[in-house]
Amino acid sequence: MNLQPFRIVQPLSRILHRTMHQMLCEPQRTLPVAVTDALITYSLYEQVPHAELLEALLAGLKQAQHAEAVLTSDNLFVPLKAVRRTLAGVQNFPFTTAELKALKRDVEVSVVRDITRLSTDDLSSADVGLLWGCATQCSHWDCVEELLRHFPLSSTLSLQSPTEYRDLVMGVCTPQFVSKTHPRSIYGEGGVAAALAGRGDAAPPVRHAETFIQRILGAEKVGQRCREALVASSLSLLVNGGSAADPTALEERDLHAITCVMFAAALNLQCDVPGCSTLAFPFSAAEWAQYVGSTDRSAIGSSTTQCVLPSTIGGLSLPGWYRRVVALHQRSVPDVARASFSAAVASDLLRLYQRVDTESLESFFFSFLPLVIAAAPHMDCRTVLRGYHNDVMLKLFGVTSSASSATNNDGNRAVAMGQRGRWTAKEASALATPVLDTTATSCAISADMAMRVMLAEVCVQERGKPLPEAHVPAMESMLRTVVGHLRYHLHGEPRYHTRPRRTVTAGELPASLWRAWNSQRTSLLATVLSEVQERMSGSAGQRSSARALMDLVGQGLQLLRPLISMEVIEERGTARMVTHLLSSGRDAALEVGGASYEVELQSFAVQHTQDGFTRTDVATIVQAMEEHRDHGSNNGGAEGDAKVHRILEGLKAAEQTLPLRSWS
């Protein structure tokens, strides 16, 4: 809801709740799939009576349990094909009260009991796959056991195709990040642990991987089948003389290979299998080079035949991609395996930059990643991300972060993920990542993609340090694209004009602007401008590219002026927009509106905490205010300090009234 305009949050919440509650209370044998999909949307709303809806869903499930057995999975109260999404939606509900916690558990138990009405005769392979998906989605182990008691799932394992078995293993071994904390910072290097809220109140982490692997699947059996599937899938990819590989066959092999990696990581993380165990990773360096390929010439040996290197690690979203990266960088995964995937990981990241929407990328960096860091503080997540992001910058613009980045990226990533002391300079050089095509793919990227790449750049580069010098021309190019795009739609002027002819007021904003721009883009541009301004301070006089970049920052700030006015915020503003303007984009907001504007915006946030703000949004604003207070920010004397203090206390009180969640 923090992406919806303030003025429609409450009406939308009422309409959604009334519609969902009415549909759940209607007598029906089967829940429409559209309702189960809407359950996920409902779970993300803040100002709805979550407990009331769960009670209605629970009543329908209990009534269905008294019905007769069903012969097809589509006739269950929750159709089997929709169960996994339904469980995911229920698990996304907040757990603010003991009542909500109990209702969430009761609904999950009832969904599983509804499934047991399905006849065990003539289960299709699709049904078996869906049942395994339900089992891996359950957050309570007694629900898993009930499914395994009722359905002969264990006996189907030997009958599953390599692809079906791979999907099951991937579901079991995907790393979970369930934080017991509330990170209040988007930056993971040194600040998250110091500002946590809600400690000890979060839902317990779901860690069923060990039980699945040890008791249900069998660790040795999983390792054997994963190995067999990888070997079989690689046979058609052995190249000699550079013959082209079939893309479908290559992707299948790649997914089998990353499954082996994720299984090795799960053994280490969940089952405490030491990295030196033969079970931990059942491939020698030579075997891995034979079946997956290698950048290490010593592993390839004198043979002229080797397998094509991976082209993907899979993952349709940034969180999905990142979970696989985390697995790839565990201690139990050998360096040669990690290096073989390096180019594929960067290529996937570039693909995601190109295809995901800007809001999804923003959520990844500002919401998902801080939770990962809070849940796994021993991992230096941004250092790993930084290396792959720098590879993307190389691919897009032909730039590197330093002269030695191509040689040292893998070594730095290994050190960051707990490999300290295991790499020498010689080993790092031997396993160096193959440099991506040094010719820039295209500098003519869209304004939306330019915004995404700039946002990624300021989020992943090291905090408190200037942007990499080689990246400055690329940032100038991208910011010029975004500023030109905004100027064109704001003023109707050609994109190549260096400056607008005049400054428009909020009341003069053209209606056509909002078809090409939105409030969320405004706050993200403010974040980018704030970060660039901070990181480039003192550099503007040194190089022409730095001066040009800072000139564009000034133009961007001028264009932002009417877009962040209180008039526009009241009409089109969102909770996430205000959160950014008061935290990551604060410097730009201050530059445009001054201290009085900031206080007005803070007061506005207090008044509208029930209009779309999440608990994390409010916590982020609170942290930003406390940090700037501690740094001696000038609030206009004692009276100003007292007003800011009242606002801060109001936000802290409001934070405690908002739903408490634990994202994974």
XYZ file of C-alpha atoms in Angstrom:
664
model
C 0.000 0.000 0.000
C 2.906 2.377 0.353
C 2.854 2.816 -3.438
C -0.764 4.035 -3.487
C -1.589 7.760 -3.204
C -2.508 8.782 0.340
C -5.987 9.913 -0.651
C -7.093 6.491 -1.923
C -5.444 4.145 0.591
C -8.347 4.072 3.047
C -11.100 3.750 0.385
C -9.164 0.991 -1.402
C -8.634 -0.857 1.866
C -12.346 -0.755 2.678
C -13.363 -1.903 -0.798
C -10.859 -4.762 -0.855
C -11.826 -6.003 2.606
C -15.550 -5.815 1.906
C -15.153 -7.668 -1.398
C -12.853 -10.360 -0.019
C -14.934 -10.908 3.117
C -18.142 -11.174 1.115
C -16.655 -13.735 -1.286
C -15.240 -15.854 1.541
C -18.553 -15.843 3.408
C -20.576 -16.998 0.411
C -21.408 -20.728 0.509
C -19.205 -22.420 -2.065
C -17.461 -25.721 -2.531
C -14.394 -24.330 -4.246
C -12.679 -21.007 -3.797
C -12.127 -19.164 -7.103
C -8.453 -18.951 -7.994
C -8.828 -15.179 -8.340
C -9.679 -14.992 -4.629
C -6.568 -16.921 -3.633
C -4.466 -14.565 -5.760
C -6.156 -11.546 -4.161
C -5.242 -12.969 -0.754
C -1.590 -12.069 -1.389
C -2.578 -8.511 -2.284
C -4.732 -8.287 0.848
C -1.900 -9.558 3.037
C 0.245 -6.589 1.976
C -2.347 -3.988 3.004
C -1.690 -2.330 6.345
C -5.031 -0.835 7.333
C -7.376 -3.810 6.959
C -8.785 -6.133 9.665
C -6.504 -9.076 8.930
C -7.893 -11.234 11.741
C -11.467 -10.843 10.497
C -10.568 -12.080 7.039
C -8.557 -15.020 8.383
C -11.564 -16.006 10.505
C -13.790 -15.983 7.405
C -11.284 -18.096 5.468
C -10.964 -20.497 8.392
C -14.747 -20.892 8.621
C -14.934 -21.834 4.942
C -12.112 -24.349 5.307
C -13.686 -25.994 8.358
C -17.009 -26.294 6.599
C -15.312 -27.945 3.630
C -13.663 -30.541 5.882
C -17.090 -32.065 6.563
C -17.734 -32.535 2.848
C -17.105 -35.755 0.975
C -13.788 -36.775 -0.521
C -12.930 -35.340 -3.924
C -11.490 -37.147 -6.921
C -9.783 -34.224 -8.637
C -7.559 -31.574 -7.127
C -9.568 -28.742 -8.708
C -12.566 -29.654 -6.520
C -10.838 -28.935 -3.214
C -11.985 -25.836 -1.315
C -8.606 -24.342 -2.208
C -7.694 -25.897 -5.583
C -4.363 -27.684 -5.340
C -2.832 -25.466 -8.025
C -3.592 -22.441 -5.814
C -2.557 -23.875 -2.440
C 1.054 -22.731 -2.516
C 0.091 -19.139 -3.295
C -2.637 -19.273 -0.659
C -0.179 -20.439 1.983
C 2.298 -17.763 0.888
C -0.421 -15.130 1.234
C -1.394 -16.288 4.719
C 2.259 -16.399 5.775
C 2.599 -12.769 4.609
C -0.119 -11.664 7.019
C 1.234 -9.720 9.993
C 1.716 -11.386 13.374
C 1.215 -8.305 15.512
C -0.988 -10.086 18.074
C -1.216 -13.566 19.553
C -4.624 -13.865 17.881
C -3.118 -13.280 14.434
C -0.339 -15.794 15.067
C -2.874 -18.440 16.118
C -5.180 -17.721 13.172
C -2.328 -17.998 10.673
C -1.387 -21.398 12.066
C -5.011 -22.589 12.156
C -5.548 -21.595 8.524
C -2.414 -23.455 7.407
C -3.494 -26.573 9.309
C -6.986 -26.357 7.803
C -5.648 -25.914 4.263
C -3.606 -29.097 4.684
C -6.604 -30.983 6.086
C -8.663 -29.827 3.128
C -5.999 -31.274 0.828
C -6.281 -34.658 2.553
C -9.837 -34.928 1.178
C -8.195 -35.606 -2.185
C -8.276 -39.267 -3.140
C -4.865 -40.932 -3.242
C -5.936 -43.063 -6.221
C -4.658 -42.102 -9.651
C -2.714 -39.018 -8.618
C -1.225 -37.398 -11.705
C 2.427 -36.404 -11.861
C 1.260 -32.782 -11.850
C -0.673 -33.400 -8.624
C 2.379 -35.032 -7.038
C 4.512 -32.033 -7.967
C 1.932 -29.652 -6.498
C 1.747 -31.708 -3.294
C 5.517 -31.527 -2.893
C 5.276 -27.780 -3.493
C 2.695 -27.536 -0.702
C 4.939 -29.538 1.617
C 7.920 -27.249 1.033
C 5.733 -24.143 1.487
C 4.316 -25.175 4.881
C 5.780 -23.255 7.807
C 4.802 -25.863 10.424
C 6.421 -29.282 10.302
C 3.348 -31.096 11.646
C 1.528 -29.955 8.481
C 4.297 -31.464 6.358
C 4.034 -34.729 8.286
C 0.270 -34.850 7.768
C 0.732 -34.515 4.015
C 3.401 -37.221 3.992
C 1.203 -39.567 6.052
C -1.809 -39.177 3.788
C -0.117 -39.182 0.394
C 2.541 -41.671 -0.738
C 4.882 -38.866 -1.734
C 8.100 -40.555 -0.618
C 7.377 -43.535 -2.855
C 7.058 -41.227 -5.878
C 10.587 -39.871 -5.617
C 12.112 -42.616 -7.750
C 9.433 -42.045 -10.408
C 10.039 -38.333 -10.791
C 11.735 -37.039 -13.901
C 15.075 -35.248 -13.489
C 13.310 -31.911 -13.965
C 10.596 -32.682 -11.386
C 13.179 -33.877 -8.885
C 15.337 -30.816 -9.533
C 12.393 -28.502 -8.835
C 11.773 -30.290 -5.536
C 15.407 -30.036 -4.444
C 15.494 -26.354 -5.418
C 12.391 -25.719 -3.325
C 13.943 -27.437 -0.323
C 17.386 -25.858 -0.633
C 16.518 -22.247 -1.475
C 18.075 -20.080 1.273
C 15.516 -18.455 3.555
C 16.085 -15.093 5.201
C 13.640 -14.592 8.047
C 14.760 -11.705 10.191
C 13.849 -11.276 13.847
C 14.672 -7.608 13.512
C 13.432 -4.461 11.875
C 16.286 -2.973 9.847
C 16.053 0.790 9.774
C 18.647 1.438 7.120
C 19.007 0.689 3.449
C 22.747 0.440 3.895
C 24.168 -2.813 5.163
C 27.753 -1.868 5.891
C 28.013 -1.206 9.583
C 24.679 0.337 10.512
C 21.880 -2.209 10.512
C 22.615 -3.997 13.765
C 22.734 -0.720 15.656
C 19.161 0.264 14.849
C 16.798 -2.658 15.305
C 13.222 -2.694 16.477
C 10.870 -5.479 17.465
C 13.685 -7.796 18.535
C 12.416 -11.151 19.734
C 8.848 -10.566 18.517
C 9.238 -11.921 15.002
C 7.928 -15.226 13.762
C 10.382 -18.098 14.190
C 12.435 -18.795 11.067
C 11.266 -21.651 8.869
C 14.128 -24.126 8.548
C 12.781 -27.402 7.226
C 15.645 -28.037 4.800
C 17.605 -30.219 7.217
C 14.624 -32.464 7.999
C 13.650 -32.757 4.341
C 17.194 -33.635 3.301
C 18.080 -35.987 6.148
C 14.755 -37.708 6.868
C 12.660 -37.522 3.710
C 14.929 -37.278 0.682
C 18.193 -38.720 2.012
C 21.337 -36.636 1.637
C 23.326 -39.275 -0.249
C 20.418 -39.998 -2.579
C 19.945 -36.312 -3.359
C 23.642 -35.913 -4.104
C 23.609 -38.974 -6.359
C 20.530 -37.906 -8.333
C 21.723 -34.320 -8.705
C 25.042 -35.579 -10.017
C 23.407 -38.018 -12.448
C 21.080 -35.323 -13.794
C 23.950 -32.883 -14.313
C 26.103 -35.459 -16.085
C 23.243 -36.513 -18.373
C 22.269 -32.937 -19.226
C 25.851 -32.003 -20.126
C 26.412 -34.737 -22.705
C 24.948 -32.747 -25.585
C 26.956 -29.655 -24.637
C 30.481 -31.015 -24.950
C 32.002 -28.723 -27.519
C 34.934 -29.272 -29.780
C 36.004 -26.488 -32.043
C 33.377 -24.026 -30.817
C 30.206 -25.638 -32.134
C 27.062 -23.825 -30.984
C 25.106 -25.219 -28.061
C 21.335 -25.622 -28.079
C 19.952 -22.852 -25.804
C 17.276 -25.072 -24.255
C 19.752 -27.839 -23.485
C 22.202 -25.277 -22.101
C 19.590 -23.816 -19.758
C 18.616 -27.293 -18.523
C 22.251 -28.091 -17.779
C 22.717 -24.742 -16.040
C 19.722 -25.320 -13.768
C 20.951 -28.802 -12.858
C 24.364 -27.303 -12.076
C 23.013 -24.530 -9.851
C 20.859 -27.135 -8.085
C 24.050 -29.004 -7.175
C 25.436 -25.739 -5.826
C 22.313 -24.989 -3.793
C 22.299 -28.509 -2.356
C 25.927 -28.111 -1.299
C 25.092 -24.777 0.340
C 22.076 -26.270 2.154
C 24.209 -29.122 3.507
C 26.612 -26.570 4.933
C 24.092 -24.005 6.170
C 21.248 -26.237 7.331
C 22.747 -29.673 7.972
C 26.150 -28.666 9.374
C 27.970 -30.906 6.880
C 31.604 -29.687 6.826
C 32.937 -28.369 3.561
C 35.696 -30.982 3.514
C 33.173 -33.851 3.402
C 32.884 -35.782 0.123
C 29.130 -35.411 0.490
C 29.413 -31.625 0.557
C 30.283 -31.269 -3.135
C 30.600 -34.532 -5.090
C 32.660 -33.171 -7.995
C 36.381 -32.768 -8.448
C 37.676 -29.694 -10.262
C 38.303 -31.780 -13.382
C 34.803 -33.276 -13.321
C 33.218 -29.874 -12.877
C 35.208 -28.569 -15.833
C 34.047 -31.549 -17.888
C 30.339 -31.188 -17.121
C 29.934 -27.454 -16.471
C 33.075 -25.828 -17.848
C 35.800 -23.884 -16.123
C 37.832 -20.720 -16.417
C 40.727 -22.504 -14.695
C 43.045 -23.870 -17.389
C 44.699 -26.260 -14.959
C 41.318 -27.883 -14.266
C 40.646 -28.303 -17.974
C 44.012 -29.917 -18.561
C 45.395 -30.708 -21.973
C 42.048 -31.820 -23.407
C 40.666 -29.703 -26.235
C 37.124 -30.752 -25.322
C 35.270 -28.953 -22.576
C 31.692 -28.122 -21.731
C 30.110 -24.783 -22.521
C 30.235 -22.409 -19.558
C 26.891 -21.601 -17.883
C 24.751 -18.804 -19.281
C 22.322 -18.439 -16.356
C 21.668 -19.328 -12.728
C 17.913 -18.855 -13.173
C 15.709 -16.731 -10.963
C 12.903 -14.624 -12.388
C 13.242 -11.846 -9.820
C 16.055 -10.043 -8.030
C 15.330 -11.804 -4.694
C 15.249 -15.174 -6.503
C 18.518 -14.394 -8.261
C 20.107 -13.194 -5.043
C 19.182 -16.330 -3.077
C 21.096 -18.363 -5.654
C 24.053 -15.993 -5.429
C 24.118 -16.495 -1.659
C 24.226 -20.267 -2.181
C 26.972 -19.890 -4.774
C 29.168 -18.018 -2.302
C 29.007 -20.457 0.602
C 32.169 -22.093 1.927
C 31.127 -25.543 0.740
C 31.072 -24.445 -2.924
C 34.557 -24.774 -4.467
C 36.225 -21.801 -6.081
C 36.272 -23.464 -9.488
C 32.480 -23.885 -9.413
C 31.918 -20.308 -8.295
C 34.195 -18.950 -11.008
C 32.453 -20.958 -13.731
C 29.178 -19.167 -12.956
C 30.597 -15.656 -12.648
C 29.792 -14.414 -16.147
C 26.337 -16.032 -16.009
C 25.506 -14.314 -12.720
C 26.432 -10.909 -14.148
C 24.479 -11.599 -17.346
C 21.406 -12.492 -15.296
C 21.766 -9.289 -13.286
C 21.930 -7.258 -16.490
C 18.818 -9.054 -17.770
C 16.990 -8.207 -14.538
C 18.057 -4.554 -14.730
C 16.562 -4.508 -18.217
C 13.301 -6.313 -17.459
C 12.146 -5.741 -13.886
C 10.067 -2.684 -13.139
C 11.680 0.147 -11.235
C 9.524 -0.404 -8.137
C 10.661 -4.043 -7.893
C 14.312 -3.028 -8.092
C 13.716 -0.347 -5.467
C 12.044 -2.899 -3.157
C 15.003 -5.218 -3.584
C 17.569 -2.635 -2.496
C 15.518 -0.821 0.146
C 13.502 -3.686 1.669
C 14.703 -7.181 0.780
C 18.449 -6.617 0.998
C 18.428 -4.943 4.438
C 16.398 -7.878 5.779
C 18.934 -10.325 4.351
C 21.750 -8.403 6.000
C 19.911 -8.309 9.328
C 19.181 -12.041 9.143
C 22.715 -12.984 8.059
C 25.073 -10.270 9.329
C 28.111 -12.506 8.828
C 27.739 -12.074 5.064
C 29.031 -8.917 3.435
C 26.227 -8.913 0.900
C 26.973 -5.623 -0.779
C 30.572 -6.490 -1.553
C 29.404 -9.531 -3.502
C 26.679 -7.544 -5.228
C 29.136 -4.770 -6.014
C 31.369 -7.106 -7.981
C 28.550 -8.363 -10.185
C 27.115 -4.863 -10.598
C 30.526 -3.616 -11.728
C 30.534 -6.401 -14.321
C 27.187 -5.087 -15.573
C 28.607 -1.566 -15.830
C 31.448 -3.024 -17.874
C 28.985 -4.732 -20.174
C 26.812 -1.645 -20.594
C 29.421 1.091 -20.800
C 32.787 -0.605 -21.210
C 34.000 0.726 -17.849
C 35.620 -0.969 -14.872
C 35.667 0.168 -11.259
C 39.461 -0.104 -11.199
C 42.275 -1.366 -13.346
C 42.453 -4.604 -11.416
C 38.737 -5.285 -11.002
C 38.598 -8.020 -13.608
C 41.342 -9.908 -11.837
C 40.205 -9.358 -8.285
C 36.407 -9.542 -8.414
C 36.175 -13.251 -7.590
C 38.817 -12.985 -4.907
C 37.014 -10.066 -3.299
C 33.693 -11.905 -3.413
C 35.168 -14.978 -1.822
C 36.681 -12.911 0.976
C 33.380 -11.126 1.499
C 31.409 -14.342 1.902
C 33.580 -15.910 4.549
C 36.513 -17.150 2.441
C 39.050 -15.002 4.279
C 42.480 -16.560 4.322
C 41.704 -19.218 1.732
C 42.681 -17.264 -1.356
C 46.121 -16.195 -2.429
C 46.823 -13.658 -5.121
C 47.981 -16.489 -7.384
C 44.753 -18.450 -6.928
C 42.632 -15.363 -7.473
C 44.449 -14.687 -10.721
C 44.141 -18.292 -11.888
C 40.389 -18.304 -11.353
C 39.800 -14.796 -12.630
C 36.361 -14.156 -14.026
C 36.313 -14.031 -17.819
C 35.883 -10.376 -18.651
C 32.519 -9.637 -20.157
C 32.513 -8.132 -23.625
C 34.480 -4.928 -23.181
C 32.528 -3.225 -25.936
C 29.589 -1.451 -24.366
C 26.296 -3.103 -25.272
C 24.607 0.225 -25.780
C 24.730 3.566 -24.056
C 21.337 4.456 -25.542
C 19.345 2.900 -22.716
C 15.821 3.972 -21.802
C 15.097 6.496 -19.075
C 13.518 3.776 -16.920
C 16.526 1.493 -17.199
C 18.877 4.422 -16.608
C 16.995 5.145 -13.379
C 17.283 1.500 -12.295
C 21.011 1.240 -13.007
C 21.735 4.577 -11.298
C 19.759 3.497 -8.253
C 21.668 0.216 -8.137
C 24.960 2.098 -8.484
C 24.363 4.377 -5.499
C 23.031 1.485 -3.396
C 25.840 -1.018 -3.976
C 28.938 1.174 -4.104
C 30.805 1.523 -0.843
C 29.219 3.913 1.624
C 31.073 7.110 2.425
C 33.349 6.877 -0.599
C 33.198 8.583 -4.007
C 31.718 6.728 -6.933
C 34.328 4.743 -8.884
C 36.052 7.253 -11.130
C 35.530 5.105 -14.209
C 31.769 5.007 -13.542
C 31.341 8.793 -13.516
C 30.942 9.178 -17.325
C 28.356 6.382 -17.298
C 26.447 8.073 -14.475
C 26.603 11.343 -16.401
C 25.164 9.637 -19.482
C 22.341 7.980 -17.530
C 21.464 11.071 -15.505
C 21.399 13.128 -18.706
C 18.902 10.629 -20.131
C 16.635 10.816 -17.073
C 16.853 14.604 -16.736
C 16.125 15.000 -20.449
C 13.152 12.646 -20.197
C 11.714 14.548 -17.238
C 12.360 17.956 -18.808
C 10.617 16.905 -22.013
C 7.475 15.776 -20.200
C 7.567 18.605 -17.659
C 8.224 21.519 -20.028
C 7.602 20.084 -23.470
C 11.158 21.083 -24.382
C 13.487 18.961 -26.522
C 15.558 16.507 -24.532
C 18.823 18.053 -25.736
C 18.158 21.456 -24.140
C 20.679 22.018 -21.399
C 18.337 23.979 -19.149
C 14.603 24.648 -18.940
C 13.486 28.090 -20.096
C 11.598 28.685 -16.848
C 10.551 26.919 -13.667
C 6.944 25.722 -13.599
C 4.896 25.748 -10.418
C 3.021 22.785 -8.982
C -0.240 24.179 -10.358
C 1.206 24.361 -13.870
C 2.298 20.730 -14.113
C 0.914 19.297 -17.372
C -1.544 16.405 -17.030
C 0.435 14.491 -19.661
C 3.423 14.361 -17.285
C 1.790 11.680 -15.135
C 1.525 9.285 -18.067
C 5.337 9.198 -18.323
C 6.330 9.910 -14.729
C 5.028 9.200 -11.242
C 5.645 10.221 -7.664
C 7.777 7.182 -7.019
C 10.180 8.179 -9.794
C 10.383 11.603 -8.169
C 11.582 10.241 -4.835
C 13.996 7.811 -6.486
C 15.510 10.627 -8.524
C 15.855 12.584 -5.271
C 17.686 9.595 -3.773
C 20.054 9.350 -6.737
C 20.744 13.095 -6.721
C 21.362 13.086 -2.958
C 23.788 10.188 -3.172
C 25.654 11.544 -6.195
C 25.947 14.975 -4.601
C 27.345 13.519 -1.385
C 29.770 11.150 -3.089
C 31.019 13.666 -5.646
C 31.536 16.582 -3.269
C 35.077 17.827 -3.762
C 35.434 16.104 -7.144
C 33.617 18.555 -9.372
C 36.709 20.611 -10.114
C 38.989 17.700 -10.898
C 37.608 16.199 -14.113
C 35.265 17.431 -16.807
C 33.014 14.386 -16.420
C 32.650 15.067 -12.682
C 31.819 18.725 -13.377
C 29.271 17.695 -15.996
C 27.704 15.204 -13.591
C 27.360 17.795 -10.842
C 25.869 20.253 -13.338
C 23.242 17.634 -14.187
C 22.559 17.160 -10.473
C 21.779 20.874 -10.268
C 19.430 20.627 -13.247
C 17.715 17.624 -11.705
C 17.187 19.466 -8.420
C 15.620 22.379 -10.285
C 13.234 20.019 -12.082
C 12.304 18.353 -8.783
C 11.145 21.601 -7.180
C 7.490 21.530 -8.340
C 7.296 17.730 -8.124
C 7.940 17.529 -4.382
C 5.746 20.459 -3.389
C 3.241 19.760 -0.612
C 0.461 20.417 -3.108
C 1.641 17.528 -5.295
C 2.352 15.278 -2.310
C -1.172 15.765 -0.969
C -2.638 14.917 -4.380
C -0.277 12.228 -5.681
C 2.164 11.470 -2.882
C 2.681 7.991 -1.450
C 4.081 6.683 1.805
C 7.133 5.305 0.055
C 7.756 8.633 -1.674
C 7.661 10.538 1.631
C 9.852 7.893 3.276
C 12.551 8.371 0.635
C 12.359 12.163 0.773
C 12.918 12.033 4.537
C 15.709 9.449 4.442
C 17.730 8.450 1.385
C 16.640 11.522 -0.634
C 16.801 13.969 2.269
C 19.717 16.019 0.916
C 17.875 16.719 -2.334
C 14.677 17.609 -0.479
C 16.601 20.017 1.761
C 18.369 21.549 -1.231
C 15.046 22.219 -2.919
C 12.757 23.080 -0.012
C 14.957 23.936 2.942
C 14.596 23.005 6.607
C 11.039 24.354 6.888
C 9.937 22.052 4.067
C 11.503 19.064 5.826
C 9.635 19.798 9.063
C 6.393 20.235 7.125
C 6.964 16.889 5.422
C 7.726 15.217 8.752
C 4.498 16.613 10.216
C 2.625 15.351 7.165
C 4.080 11.881 7.733
C 2.839 11.846 11.343
C -0.662 12.805 10.217
C -0.767 10.107 7.533
C 0.882 7.103 9.199
C -2.405 5.205 8.783
C -2.568 5.957 5.049
C -0.160 3.420 3.629
C 2.989 3.592 5.735
C 4.466 0.289 6.828
C 6.174 -0.161 10.168
C 9.505 -0.313 8.318
C 8.739 2.970 6.503
C 8.135 4.772 9.785
C 11.178 3.127 11.372
C 13.303 4.365 8.459
C 12.110 7.951 8.945
C 12.694 7.709 12.695
C 16.229 6.455 12.180
C 17.009 9.252 9.698
C 15.683 11.896 12.093
C 17.653 10.484 15.017
C 20.855 10.335 12.979
C 20.576 13.939 11.859
C 19.639 15.073 15.361
C 22.731 13.337 16.726
C 24.850 15.080 14.088
C 23.656 18.454 15.340
C 21.180 19.395 12.612
C 19.890 22.956 12.963
C 16.130 23.052 13.581
C 15.867 26.785 14.171
C 16.579 27.018 17.861
C 14.838 25.643 20.939
C 11.345 26.026 19.496
C 12.311 24.158 16.343
C 14.028 21.435 18.340
C 10.920 20.986 20.477
C 8.720 20.663 17.389
C 11.009 18.070 15.808
C 11.077 16.188 19.119
C 7.256 16.086 19.182
C 7.204 14.822 15.604
C 9.776 12.167 16.412
C 7.825 10.942 19.437
C 4.640 10.890 17.359
C 6.309 8.738 14.709
C 7.683 6.342 17.324
C 4.227 5.936 18.836
C 2.667 5.406 15.399
C 5.302 2.805 14.535
C 4.093 0.590 17.368
C 0.507 0.663 16.067
C 1.371 -0.606 12.585
C 1.323 -4.315 11.656
C 4.435 -6.281 12.553
C 5.764 -8.504 9.803
C 8.658 -10.829 9.111
C 9.549 -11.060 5.449
C 11.511 -13.998 4.064
